[in-house]
Short mmCIF file of C-alpha atoms in Angstrom, two decimals:
data_model
loop_
_atom_site.label_atom_id
_atom_site.label_comp_id
_atom_site.label_asym_id
_atom_site.label_seq_id
_atom_site.Cartn_x
_atom_site.Cartn_y
_atom_site.Cartn_z
CA MET R 1 88.53 158.98 73.65
CA LYS R 2 91.30 157.39 71.64
CA THR R 3 93.42 159.70 69.56
CA ILE R 4 93.99 158.80 65.95
CA THR R 5 97.37 157.18 65.42
CA PHE R 6 99.79 157.04 62.53
CA GLN R 7 98.48 153.55 61.74
CA ASN R 8 94.94 154.92 61.48
CA TYR R 9 96.12 157.68 59.16
CA LEU R 10 97.86 155.07 57.02
CA ILE R 11 94.64 153.05 56.85
CA LEU R 12 92.72 156.22 55.96
CA PHE R 13 95.22 156.99 53.19
CA LEU R 14 94.86 153.47 51.78
CA LEU R 15 91.07 153.67 51.90
CA ILE R 16 91.04 156.99 50.08
CA LEU R 17 93.57 155.70 47.56
CA THR R 18 91.36 152.66 46.95
CA GLY R 19 88.36 154.94 46.51
CA LEU R 20 90.34 157.09 44.07
CA VAL R 21 91.48 154.13 41.97
CA LEU R 22 87.96 152.71 41.77
CA ARG R 23 86.46 156.07 40.86
CA ILE R 24 89.03 156.79 38.16
CA TYR R 25 88.66 153.30 36.71
CA TYR R 26 84.87 153.46 36.55
CA SER R 27 84.85 157.03 35.22
CA SER R 28 86.58 155.93 32.02
CA LEU R 29 84.39 152.92 31.16
CA GLU R 30 81.67 154.73 29.20
CA ASN R 31 81.38 157.62 26.79
CA TYR R 32 79.55 160.82 27.74
CA TRP R 33 75.82 160.44 28.19
CA PHE R 34 73.50 163.03 26.64
CA ASP R 35 72.94 164.84 29.94
CA GLU R 36 76.71 164.98 30.50
CA GLN R 37 77.11 166.50 27.05
CA ILE R 38 74.64 169.21 28.03
CA THR R 39 76.60 169.90 31.22
CA PHE R 40 79.82 170.01 29.17
CA PHE R 41 78.17 172.47 26.77
CA ILE R 42 76.90 174.68 29.61
CA ALA R 43 80.25 174.90 31.44
CA ASP R 44 82.26 175.93 28.38
CA PRO R 45 85.07 178.14 29.74
CA GLN R 46 85.01 180.31 26.59
CA LEU R 47 81.52 181.56 27.45
CA SER R 48 80.80 184.58 29.58
CA LEU R 49 79.18 184.00 32.95
CA LYS R 50 75.93 185.46 31.61
CA ASP R 51 75.87 183.00 28.69
CA THR R 52 76.60 180.12 31.05
CA ILE R 53 73.68 181.17 33.26
CA LEU R 54 71.38 181.43 30.23
CA ARG R 55 72.40 178.01 28.92
CA SER R 56 71.94 176.54 32.36
CA GLN R 57 68.43 177.96 32.68
CA GLU R 58 67.42 176.85 29.19
CA LEU R 59 68.94 173.38 29.04
CA ASP R 60 69.51 172.06 32.53
CA ARG R 61 67.72 172.31 35.84
CA SER R 62 70.62 171.15 37.99
CA PRO R 63 72.11 173.53 40.59
CA PHE R 64 73.98 176.33 38.84
CA PHE R 65 76.75 176.35 41.42
CA PHE R 66 77.95 172.99 40.04
CA ASN R 67 78.17 174.42 36.51
CA PHE R 68 80.03 177.44 37.87
CA LEU R 69 82.56 175.25 39.72
CA LEU R 70 82.95 173.04 36.65
CA LYS R 71 83.58 176.12 34.50
CA ILE R 72 86.39 177.16 36.87
CA TRP R 73 87.76 173.59 36.81
CA PHE R 74 87.78 173.63 32.99
CA ASN R 75 89.67 176.94 33.02
CA ILE R 76 92.37 175.40 35.21
CA PHE R 77 92.61 171.81 33.94
CA GLY R 78 91.40 172.05 30.35
CA TYR R 79 88.10 171.71 28.56
CA THR R 80 87.92 167.97 27.94
CA PRO R 81 85.37 165.29 28.86
CA GLU R 82 88.01 163.50 30.96
CA SER R 83 88.64 166.69 32.91
CA GLY R 84 84.92 167.02 33.60
CA ARG R 85 84.76 163.51 34.98
CA ASN R 86 87.92 164.13 37.01
CA PHE R 87 86.11 167.03 38.65
CA SER R 88 83.38 164.66 39.82
CA VAL R 89 86.02 162.22 41.06
CA PHE R 90 87.72 165.02 43.00
CA ILE R 91 84.44 166.12 44.61
CA SER R 92 83.72 162.49 45.50
CA LEU R 93 87.08 162.22 47.25
CA LEU R 94 86.26 165.33 49.26
CA SER R 95 83.09 163.50 50.33
CA LEU R 96 85.23 160.69 51.73
CA LEU R 97 87.09 163.22 53.87
CA ILE R 98 83.82 164.67 55.12
CA PHE R 99 82.70 161.14 56.00
CA PHE R 100 85.90 160.88 58.05
CA LYS R 101 85.05 164.14 59.83
CA ILE R 102 81.49 162.97 60.50
CA GLY R 103 82.88 159.74 61.93
CA SER R 104 85.05 161.76 64.31
CA ILE R 105 82.07 162.31 66.60
CA PHE R 106 82.25 158.66 67.64
CA LYS R 107 84.47 157.69 70.54
CA ASN R 108 85.73 154.57 68.74
CA LYS R 109 88.11 155.48 65.91
CA SER R 110 87.57 152.11 64.20
CA ILE R 111 83.97 153.22 63.53
CA GLN R 112 85.36 156.34 61.89
CA LEU R 113 87.53 154.25 59.57
CA MET R 114 84.65 151.84 58.91
CA ILE R 115 82.51 154.74 57.68
CA VAL R 116 85.24 155.75 55.23
CA PHE R 117 85.72 152.11 54.20
CA LEU R 118 82.04 151.63 53.41
CA SER R 119 81.75 154.91 51.54
CA SER R 120 84.93 154.38 49.52
CA LEU R 121 83.60 151.03 48.27
CA ASN R 122 79.97 152.09 47.80
CA ILE R 123 79.11 151.24 44.19
CA PHE R 124 76.55 154.04 43.87
CA LEU R 125 79.02 156.68 45.01
CA ILE R 126 81.65 155.21 42.69
CA ASP R 127 79.22 155.15 39.75
CA TYR R 128 78.01 158.73 40.23
CA ALA R 129 81.59 159.95 40.67
CA GLY R 130 82.17 158.87 37.07
CA GLU R 131 79.59 161.26 35.63
CA THR R 132 79.96 164.92 34.84
CA ARG R 133 76.77 165.83 36.65
CA ALA R 134 75.88 167.63 39.87
CA TYR R 135 75.22 164.44 41.85
CA THR R 136 78.56 164.35 43.67
CA THR R 137 78.47 168.08 44.43
CA VAL R 138 74.98 167.93 45.90
CA PHE R 139 76.06 164.89 47.92
CA LEU R 140 79.17 166.71 49.20
CA PHE R 141 77.17 169.76 50.29
CA SER R 142 74.59 167.49 51.92
CA LEU R 143 77.35 165.79 53.91
CA ILE R 144 78.75 169.17 54.93
CA ASN R 145 75.27 170.18 56.07
CA ILE R 146 74.94 166.98 58.08
CA PHE R 147 78.33 167.55 59.69
CA ILE R 148 77.51 171.13 60.60
CA PHE R 149 74.08 170.08 61.89
CA ILE R 150 75.72 167.50 64.14
CA LYS R 151 78.18 170.07 65.43
CA LEU R 152 75.51 172.72 66.01
CA TYR R 153 72.56 170.85 67.41
CA ILE R 154 73.65 167.45 68.61
CA LEU R 155 76.97 168.45 70.14
CA ASN R 156 75.60 171.92 71.02
CA GLN R 157 78.63 173.85 69.78
CA LYS R 158 77.06 177.12 68.69
CA LYS R 159 79.54 179.43 67.06
CA PHE R 160 78.89 182.33 64.73
CA LEU R 161 81.12 181.10 61.89
CA THR R 162 79.61 177.62 62.00
CA ASN R 163 76.11 179.08 61.86
CA LEU R 164 77.12 181.19 58.90
CA LEU R 165 78.59 178.18 57.07
CA PHE R 166 75.43 176.19 57.75
CA VAL R 167 73.32 178.89 56.11
CA ILE R 168 75.68 179.24 53.13
CA PHE R 169 75.85 175.51 52.40
CA SER R 170 72.08 175.17 52.85
CA ILE R 171 71.56 177.81 50.18
CA PHE R 172 73.93 176.02 47.75
CA CYS R 173 72.13 172.70 48.21
CA LEU R 174 68.80 174.15 47.06
#
């Protein structure tokens, strides 16, 4: 098995930077859609957690955990539409790192970088990263589930903490 070199890390950095630039560029092309406005309304940081849950149940059927994370993001980075879209961009970048980890199961490190390359330029992932919706979060948790599944069942590395994480992330993806 080849170890990853400095050159590979440099390529990874450039791929993630390219993915970041594309996602930021495409996130600012359009105004908020109606469903994004609802998400923005639900995750208002001035609301109590109870009111956020009630708004989420009444107006939106997306996973509540996304609205909760977005509410925390708004508390830290400000309650603006751009901040909401930046949250989706950030989650999408985390997905690129998980793709890199999934690719680490291959013996050939160029395959690992190819996976990141293809996912950083994927137009659907770029497009959904520009929306303040739960799509990128569900995708991230799905990738984490896939990674943990590979570690647990395909590579047969059964550890208590990994099993616990698998259960936790499975619950959040529902």
